[in-house]
mmCIF file of C-alpha atoms and ligand atoms in Angstrom:
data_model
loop_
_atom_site.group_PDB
_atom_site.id
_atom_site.type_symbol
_atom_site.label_atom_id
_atom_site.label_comp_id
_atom_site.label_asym_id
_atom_site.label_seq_id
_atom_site.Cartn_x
_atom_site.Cartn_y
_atom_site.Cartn_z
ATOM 1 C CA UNK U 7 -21.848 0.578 9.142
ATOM 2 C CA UNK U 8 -19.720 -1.074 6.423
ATOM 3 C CA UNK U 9 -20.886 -1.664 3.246
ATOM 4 C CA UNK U 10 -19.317 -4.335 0.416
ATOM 5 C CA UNK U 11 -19.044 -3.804 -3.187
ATOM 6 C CA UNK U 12 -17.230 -6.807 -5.145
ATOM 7 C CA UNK U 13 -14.361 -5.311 -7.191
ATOM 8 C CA UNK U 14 -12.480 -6.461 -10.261
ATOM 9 C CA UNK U 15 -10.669 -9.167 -9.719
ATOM 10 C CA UNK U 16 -11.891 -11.209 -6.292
ATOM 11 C CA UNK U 17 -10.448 -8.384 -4.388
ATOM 12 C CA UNK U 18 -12.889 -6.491 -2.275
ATOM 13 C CA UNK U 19 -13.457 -2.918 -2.514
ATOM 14 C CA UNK U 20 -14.911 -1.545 0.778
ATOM 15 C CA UNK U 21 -15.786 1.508 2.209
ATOM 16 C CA UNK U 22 -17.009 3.249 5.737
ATOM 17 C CA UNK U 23 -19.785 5.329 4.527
ATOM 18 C CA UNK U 24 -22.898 7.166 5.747
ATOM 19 C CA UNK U 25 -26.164 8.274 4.412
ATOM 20 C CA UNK U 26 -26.091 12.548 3.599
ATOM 21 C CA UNK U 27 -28.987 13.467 1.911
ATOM 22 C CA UNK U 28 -29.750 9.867 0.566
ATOM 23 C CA UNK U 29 -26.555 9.775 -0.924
ATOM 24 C CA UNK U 30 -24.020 7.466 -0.106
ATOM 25 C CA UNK U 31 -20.837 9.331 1.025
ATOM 26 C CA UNK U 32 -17.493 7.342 1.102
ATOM 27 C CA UNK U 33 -15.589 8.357 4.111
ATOM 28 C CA UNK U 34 -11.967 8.398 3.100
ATOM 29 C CA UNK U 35 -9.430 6.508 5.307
ATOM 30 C CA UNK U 36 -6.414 9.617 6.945
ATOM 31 C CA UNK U 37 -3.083 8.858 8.012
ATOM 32 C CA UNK U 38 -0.967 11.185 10.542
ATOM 33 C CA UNK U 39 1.759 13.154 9.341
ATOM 34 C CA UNK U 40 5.251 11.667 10.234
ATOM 35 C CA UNK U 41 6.435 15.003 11.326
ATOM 36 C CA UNK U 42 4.033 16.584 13.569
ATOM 37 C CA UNK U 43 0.898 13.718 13.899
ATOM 38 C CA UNK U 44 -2.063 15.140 13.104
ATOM 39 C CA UNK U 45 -4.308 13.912 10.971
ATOM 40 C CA UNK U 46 -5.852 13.993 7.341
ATOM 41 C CA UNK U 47 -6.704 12.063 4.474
ATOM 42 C CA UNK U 48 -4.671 11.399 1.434
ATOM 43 C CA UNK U 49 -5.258 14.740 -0.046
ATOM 44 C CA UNK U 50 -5.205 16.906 2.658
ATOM 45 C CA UNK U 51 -1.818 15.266 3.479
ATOM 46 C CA UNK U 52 -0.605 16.588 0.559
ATOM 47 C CA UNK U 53 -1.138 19.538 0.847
ATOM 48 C CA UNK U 54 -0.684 19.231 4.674
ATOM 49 C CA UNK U 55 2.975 18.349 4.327
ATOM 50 C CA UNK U 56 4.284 21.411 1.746
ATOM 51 C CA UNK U 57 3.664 23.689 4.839
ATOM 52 C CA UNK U 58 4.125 21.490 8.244
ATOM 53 C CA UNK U 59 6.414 23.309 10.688
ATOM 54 C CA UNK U 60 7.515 21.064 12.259
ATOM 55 C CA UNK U 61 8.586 19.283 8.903
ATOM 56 C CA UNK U 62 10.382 22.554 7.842
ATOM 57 C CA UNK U 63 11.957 22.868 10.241
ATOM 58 C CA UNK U 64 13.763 19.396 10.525
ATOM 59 C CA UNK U 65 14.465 19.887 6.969
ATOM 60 C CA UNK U 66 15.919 23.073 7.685
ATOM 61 C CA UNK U 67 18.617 21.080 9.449
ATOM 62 C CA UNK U 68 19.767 19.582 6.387
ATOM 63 C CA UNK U 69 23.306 21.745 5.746
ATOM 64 C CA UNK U 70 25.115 19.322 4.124
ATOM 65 C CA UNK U 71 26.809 20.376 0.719
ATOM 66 C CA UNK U 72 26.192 16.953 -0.959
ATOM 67 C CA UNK U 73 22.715 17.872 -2.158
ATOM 68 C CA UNK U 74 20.739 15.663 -3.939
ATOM 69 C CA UNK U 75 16.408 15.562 -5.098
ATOM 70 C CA UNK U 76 14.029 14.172 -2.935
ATOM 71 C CA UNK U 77 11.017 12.236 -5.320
ATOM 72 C CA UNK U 78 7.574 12.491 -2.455
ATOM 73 C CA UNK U 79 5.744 9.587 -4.185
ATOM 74 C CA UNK U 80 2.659 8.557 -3.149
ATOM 75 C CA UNK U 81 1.493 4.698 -3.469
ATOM 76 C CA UNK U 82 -1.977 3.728 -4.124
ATOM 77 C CA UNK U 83 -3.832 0.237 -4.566
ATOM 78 C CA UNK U 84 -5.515 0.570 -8.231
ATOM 79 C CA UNK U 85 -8.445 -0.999 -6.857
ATOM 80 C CA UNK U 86 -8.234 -0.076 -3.269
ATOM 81 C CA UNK U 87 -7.867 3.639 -3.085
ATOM 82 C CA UNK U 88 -8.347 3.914 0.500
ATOM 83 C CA UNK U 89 -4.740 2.004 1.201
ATOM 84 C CA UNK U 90 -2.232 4.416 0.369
ATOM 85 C CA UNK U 91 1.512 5.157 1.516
ATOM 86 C CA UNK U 92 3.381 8.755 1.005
ATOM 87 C CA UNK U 93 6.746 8.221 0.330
ATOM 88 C CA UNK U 94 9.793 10.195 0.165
ATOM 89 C CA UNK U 95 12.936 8.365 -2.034
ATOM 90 C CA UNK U 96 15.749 9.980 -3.257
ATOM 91 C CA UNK U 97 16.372 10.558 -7.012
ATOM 92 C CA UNK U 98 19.446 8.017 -6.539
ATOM 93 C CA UNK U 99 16.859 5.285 -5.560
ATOM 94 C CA UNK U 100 16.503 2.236 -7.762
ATOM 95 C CA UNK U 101 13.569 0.875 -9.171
ATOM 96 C CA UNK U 102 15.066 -2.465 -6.901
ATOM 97 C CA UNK U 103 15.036 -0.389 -3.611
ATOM 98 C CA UNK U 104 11.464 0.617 -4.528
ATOM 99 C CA UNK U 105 10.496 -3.008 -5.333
ATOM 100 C CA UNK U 106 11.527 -4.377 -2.334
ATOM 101 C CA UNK U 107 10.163 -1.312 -0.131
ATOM 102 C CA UNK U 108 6.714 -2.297 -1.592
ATOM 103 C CA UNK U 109 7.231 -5.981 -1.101
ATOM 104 C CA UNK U 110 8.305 -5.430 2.395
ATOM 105 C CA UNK U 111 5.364 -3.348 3.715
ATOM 106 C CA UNK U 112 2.063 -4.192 1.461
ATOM 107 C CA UNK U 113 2.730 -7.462 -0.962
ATOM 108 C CA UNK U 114 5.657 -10.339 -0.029
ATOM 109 C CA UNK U 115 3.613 -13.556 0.025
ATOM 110 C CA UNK U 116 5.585 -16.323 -2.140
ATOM 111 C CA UNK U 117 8.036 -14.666 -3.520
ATOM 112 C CA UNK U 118 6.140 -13.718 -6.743
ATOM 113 C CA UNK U 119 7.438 -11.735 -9.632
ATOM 114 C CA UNK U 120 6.636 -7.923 -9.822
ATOM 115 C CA UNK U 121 7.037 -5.379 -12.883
ATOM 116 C CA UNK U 122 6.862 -1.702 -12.978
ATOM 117 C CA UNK U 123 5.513 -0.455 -16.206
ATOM 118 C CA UNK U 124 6.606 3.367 -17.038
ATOM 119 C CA UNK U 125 5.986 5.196 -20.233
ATOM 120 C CA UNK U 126 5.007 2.046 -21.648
ATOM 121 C CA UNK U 127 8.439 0.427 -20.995
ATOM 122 C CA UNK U 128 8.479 -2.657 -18.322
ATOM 123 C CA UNK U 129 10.868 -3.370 -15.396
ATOM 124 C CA UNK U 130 11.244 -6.559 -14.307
ATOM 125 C CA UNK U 131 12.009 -8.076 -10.751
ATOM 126 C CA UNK U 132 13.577 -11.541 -13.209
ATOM 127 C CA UNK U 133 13.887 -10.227 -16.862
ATOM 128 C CA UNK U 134 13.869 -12.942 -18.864
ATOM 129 C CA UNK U 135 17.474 -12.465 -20.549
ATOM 130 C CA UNK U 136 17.152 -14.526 -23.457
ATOM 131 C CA UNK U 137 16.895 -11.950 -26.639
ATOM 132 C CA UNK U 138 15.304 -14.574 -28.919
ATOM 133 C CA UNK U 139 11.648 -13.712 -28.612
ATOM 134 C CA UNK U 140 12.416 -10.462 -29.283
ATOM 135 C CA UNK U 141 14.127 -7.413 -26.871
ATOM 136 C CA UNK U 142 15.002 -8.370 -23.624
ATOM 137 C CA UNK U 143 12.863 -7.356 -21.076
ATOM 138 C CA UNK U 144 14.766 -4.783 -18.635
ATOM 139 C CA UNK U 145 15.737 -5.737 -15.172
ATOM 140 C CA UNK U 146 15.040 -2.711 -12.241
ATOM 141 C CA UNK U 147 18.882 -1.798 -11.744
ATOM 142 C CA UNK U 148 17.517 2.065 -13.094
ATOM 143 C CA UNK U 149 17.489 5.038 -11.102
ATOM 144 C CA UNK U 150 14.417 7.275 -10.424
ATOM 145 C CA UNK U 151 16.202 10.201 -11.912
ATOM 146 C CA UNK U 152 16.809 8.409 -14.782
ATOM 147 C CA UNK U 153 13.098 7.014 -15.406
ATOM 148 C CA UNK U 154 10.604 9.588 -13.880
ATOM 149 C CA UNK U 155 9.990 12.653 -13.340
ATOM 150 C CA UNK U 156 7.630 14.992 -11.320
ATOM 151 C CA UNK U 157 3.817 14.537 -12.850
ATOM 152 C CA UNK U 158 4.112 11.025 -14.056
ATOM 153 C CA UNK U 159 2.145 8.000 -12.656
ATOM 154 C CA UNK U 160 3.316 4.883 -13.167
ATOM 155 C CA UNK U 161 2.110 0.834 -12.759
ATOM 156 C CA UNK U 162 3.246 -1.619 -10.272
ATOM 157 C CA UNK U 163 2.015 -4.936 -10.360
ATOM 158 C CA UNK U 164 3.247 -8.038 -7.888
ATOM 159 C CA UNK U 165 2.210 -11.512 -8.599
ATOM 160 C CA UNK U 166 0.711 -12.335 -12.221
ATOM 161 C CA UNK U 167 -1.572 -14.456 -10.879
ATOM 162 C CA UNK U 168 -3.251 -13.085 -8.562
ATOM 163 C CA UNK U 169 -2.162 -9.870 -9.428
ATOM 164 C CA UNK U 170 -1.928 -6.797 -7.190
ATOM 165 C CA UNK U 171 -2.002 -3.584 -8.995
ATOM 166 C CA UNK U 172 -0.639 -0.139 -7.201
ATOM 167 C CA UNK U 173 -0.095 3.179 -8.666
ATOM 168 C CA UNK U 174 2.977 5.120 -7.992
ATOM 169 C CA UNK U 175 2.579 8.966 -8.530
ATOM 170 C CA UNK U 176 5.726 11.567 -8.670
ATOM 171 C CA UNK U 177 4.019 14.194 -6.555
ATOM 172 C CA UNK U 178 6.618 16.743 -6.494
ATOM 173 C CA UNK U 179 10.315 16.922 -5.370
ATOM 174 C CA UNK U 180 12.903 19.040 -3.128
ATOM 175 C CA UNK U 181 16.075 19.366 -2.496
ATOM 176 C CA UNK U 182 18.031 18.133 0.269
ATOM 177 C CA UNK U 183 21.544 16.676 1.671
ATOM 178 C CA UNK U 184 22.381 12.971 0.095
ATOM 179 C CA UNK U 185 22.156 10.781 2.364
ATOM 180 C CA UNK U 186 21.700 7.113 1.802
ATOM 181 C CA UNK U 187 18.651 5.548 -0.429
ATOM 182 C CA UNK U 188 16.146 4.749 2.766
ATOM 183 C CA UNK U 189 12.756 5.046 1.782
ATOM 184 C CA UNK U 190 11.057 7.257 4.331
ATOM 185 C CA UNK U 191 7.625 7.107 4.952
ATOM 186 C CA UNK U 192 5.939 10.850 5.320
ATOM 187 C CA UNK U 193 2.012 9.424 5.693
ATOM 188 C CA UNK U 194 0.351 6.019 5.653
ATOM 189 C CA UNK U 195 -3.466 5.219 5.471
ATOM 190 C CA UNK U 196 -4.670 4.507 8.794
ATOM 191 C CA UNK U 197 -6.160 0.874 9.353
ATOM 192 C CA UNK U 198 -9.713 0.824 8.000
ATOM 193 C CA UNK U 199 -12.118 -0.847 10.955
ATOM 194 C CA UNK U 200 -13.671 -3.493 9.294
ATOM 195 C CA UNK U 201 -16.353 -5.560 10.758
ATOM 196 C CA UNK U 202 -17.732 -9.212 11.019
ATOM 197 C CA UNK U 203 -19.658 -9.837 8.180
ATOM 198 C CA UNK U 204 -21.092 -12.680 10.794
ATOM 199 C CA UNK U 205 -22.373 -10.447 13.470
ATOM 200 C CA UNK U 206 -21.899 -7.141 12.275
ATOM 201 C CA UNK U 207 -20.623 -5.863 16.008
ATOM 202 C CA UNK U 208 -16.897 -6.736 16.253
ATOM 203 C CA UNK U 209 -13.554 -5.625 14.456
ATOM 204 C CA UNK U 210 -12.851 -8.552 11.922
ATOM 205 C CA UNK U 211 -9.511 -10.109 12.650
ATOM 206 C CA UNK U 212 -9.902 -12.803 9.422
ATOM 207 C CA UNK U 213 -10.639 -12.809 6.154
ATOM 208 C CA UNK U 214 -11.949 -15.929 4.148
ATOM 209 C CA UNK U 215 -10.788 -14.959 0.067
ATOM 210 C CA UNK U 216 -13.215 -17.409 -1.141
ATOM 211 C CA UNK U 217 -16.192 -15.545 1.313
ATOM 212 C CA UNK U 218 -15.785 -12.346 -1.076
ATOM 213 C CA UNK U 219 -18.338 -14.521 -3.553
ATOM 214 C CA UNK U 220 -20.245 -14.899 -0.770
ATOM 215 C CA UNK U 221 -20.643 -11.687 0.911
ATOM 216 C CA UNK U 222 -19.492 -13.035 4.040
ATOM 217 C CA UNK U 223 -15.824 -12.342 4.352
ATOM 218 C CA UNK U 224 -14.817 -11.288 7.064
ATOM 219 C CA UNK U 225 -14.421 -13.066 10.886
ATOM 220 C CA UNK U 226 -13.825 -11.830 14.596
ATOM 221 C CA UNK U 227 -12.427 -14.003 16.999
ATOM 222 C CA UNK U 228 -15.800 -14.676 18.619
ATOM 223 C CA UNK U 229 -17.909 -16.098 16.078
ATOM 224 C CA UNK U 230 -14.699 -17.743 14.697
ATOM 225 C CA UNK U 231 -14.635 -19.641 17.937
ATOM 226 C CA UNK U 232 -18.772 -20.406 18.236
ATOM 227 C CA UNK U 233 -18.469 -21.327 14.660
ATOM 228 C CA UNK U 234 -15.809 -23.732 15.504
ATOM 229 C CA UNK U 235 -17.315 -25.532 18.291
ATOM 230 C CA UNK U 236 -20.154 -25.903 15.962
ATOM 231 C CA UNK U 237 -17.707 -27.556 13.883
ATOM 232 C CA UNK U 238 -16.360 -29.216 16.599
ATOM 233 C CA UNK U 239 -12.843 -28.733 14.444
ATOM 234 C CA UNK U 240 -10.730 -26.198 12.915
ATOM 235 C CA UNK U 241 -11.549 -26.655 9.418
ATOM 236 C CA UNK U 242 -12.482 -23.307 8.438
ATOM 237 C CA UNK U 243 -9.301 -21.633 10.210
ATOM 238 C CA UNK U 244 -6.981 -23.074 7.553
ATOM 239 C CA UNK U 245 -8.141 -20.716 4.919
ATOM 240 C CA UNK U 246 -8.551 -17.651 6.741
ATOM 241 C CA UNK U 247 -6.106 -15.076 6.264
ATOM 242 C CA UNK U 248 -5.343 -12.307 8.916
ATOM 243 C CA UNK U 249 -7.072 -8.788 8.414
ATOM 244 C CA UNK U 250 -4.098 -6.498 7.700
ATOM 245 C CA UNK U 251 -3.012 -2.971 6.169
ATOM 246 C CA UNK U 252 -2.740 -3.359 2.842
ATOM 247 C CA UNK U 253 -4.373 -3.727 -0.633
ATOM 248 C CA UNK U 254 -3.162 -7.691 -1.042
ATOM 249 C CA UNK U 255 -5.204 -8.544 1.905
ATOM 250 C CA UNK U 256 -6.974 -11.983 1.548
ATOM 251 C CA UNK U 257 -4.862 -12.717 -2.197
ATOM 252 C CA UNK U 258 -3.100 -15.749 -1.962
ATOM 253 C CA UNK U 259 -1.394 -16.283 0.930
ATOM 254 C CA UNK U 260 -0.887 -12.391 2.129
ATOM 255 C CA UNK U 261 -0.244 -12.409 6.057
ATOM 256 C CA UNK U 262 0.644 -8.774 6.552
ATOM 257 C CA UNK U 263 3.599 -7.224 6.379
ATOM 258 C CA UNK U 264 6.765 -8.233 9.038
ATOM 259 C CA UNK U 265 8.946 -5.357 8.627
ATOM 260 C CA UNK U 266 5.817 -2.357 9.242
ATOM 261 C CA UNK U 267 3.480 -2.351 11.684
ATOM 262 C CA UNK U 268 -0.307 -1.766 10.530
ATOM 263 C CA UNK U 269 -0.609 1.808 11.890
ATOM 264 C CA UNK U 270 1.734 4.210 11.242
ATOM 265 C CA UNK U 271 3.787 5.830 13.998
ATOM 266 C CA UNK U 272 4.940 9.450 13.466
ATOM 267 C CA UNK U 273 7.793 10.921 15.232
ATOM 268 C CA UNK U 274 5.893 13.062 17.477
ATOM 269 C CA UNK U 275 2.497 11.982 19.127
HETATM 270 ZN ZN1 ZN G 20 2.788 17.684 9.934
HETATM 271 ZN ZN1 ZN G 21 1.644 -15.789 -2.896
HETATM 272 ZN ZN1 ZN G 22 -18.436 -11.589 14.677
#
């Protein structure tokens, strides 16, 4: 059973849950660990991947003497907890490689402007240059290393329209051989199973943005169709957005992502 709760802003917080004890218990979405694939949710991930073998070992391999800190960050929709991405970015990373990371697999509609906001101080995807309103806003040309830290959580924010929020958290770090600044993904939420909102049966495929004031959301191909013929015309397909992995789904013109596919694949099945 799926339940809907309307969130902040005309996103749509969601959640599988069942009845305990006439409580409602949120059933947390799990990803599979890159390294050896099983499965857990966000936290147990964590913890999970300090003591994976098989990760240990692979980074056990790592000999090289150009050593360098590893940042494991994990990625969280403000307002959508249950999307989440574990991340692992070296220290030499810039706040422009992370930017376009994020764009890339959760939020590139229209080319919108992002900002990251840490300790109060905001880094800007087009910093507007001109000084005479006051300081210059700073551009994201920074290191990690030379912004955060382990412990510090930090805002991301794409589009200031219809603005979608994400956390970043510096989990911990390691050390390990330099390498080049690819973003390597360690975990990734799982694809929540959403259903119709029409007949409450099949796996939604669409998502109507302006049916989250109406309770009625989400479509699967088969009532989409019966609908239609009803219709006799395609009217309603034009602003139905496809059901993807990520906390923009359904905001402006969000399609998915074309770079990640919606379920994570880890390097051993
Ligand atoms: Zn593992
Ligand atoms: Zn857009
Ligand atoms: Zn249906």
């Amino acid at each position: 059973m799926v339940y809907f709760v309307i969130g902040k802003r005309s996103m749509l917080l969601y959640a599988k849950t069942r009845w305990i004890g006439g409580r409602r218990m949120v059933l947390q979405t799990k990803g599979l660990c890159k390294y050896c694939g099983k499965e857990y949710t966000k936290g147990g991930m964590l913890r999970h991947l300090q003591t994976c073998k098989k990760r240990s070992a692979k980074l056990a391999e790592e000999k090289g003497k150009r050593r360098c800190r590893y940042f494991q960050v994990v990625i969280t929709g403000k307002y959508q907890k249950d999307y989440w991405l574990i991340v692992e970015a070296s220290e030499n990373t810039t706040l422009k490689e992370l930017d376009v990371f994020i764009r890339d697999i959760w939020v590139e509609c229209c080319g919108h402007l992002s900002a990251f906001t840490i300790h109060e101080e905001q880094y800007e995807s087009n910093p507007d240059t001109d000084a005479f309103w006051g300081i210059p806003s700073r551009n994201m040309n920074y290191r990690l290393k030379d912004v955060v830290d382990v412990g510090d959580n930090f805002l991301y924010e794409y589009d200031f329209g219809s603005t979608t929020e994400l956390v970043l958290s510096i989990h911990s770090c390691r050390d390990g051989e330099k390498k080049n600044n690819e973003i390597v993904i360690l975990s990734r939420n799982n694809p929540p199973k959403i259903l119709c909102s029409n007949c409450e049966q099949n796996e939604a495929k669409w998502v109507n943005p302006e049916g989250y004031y109406e309770g009625e959301p989400f479509w699967c191909d088969e009532c989409l169709e019966a609908e239609n013929d009803e219709e006799g015309e395609d009217y309603e397909l034009e602003f139905l957005l496809p059901v993807c992995n990520s906390p923009r789904m359904g905001v402006c013109g969000y399609e998915g992502s074309d770079s990640y596919p919606d379920q994570f694949e880890p390097d051993e099945q």
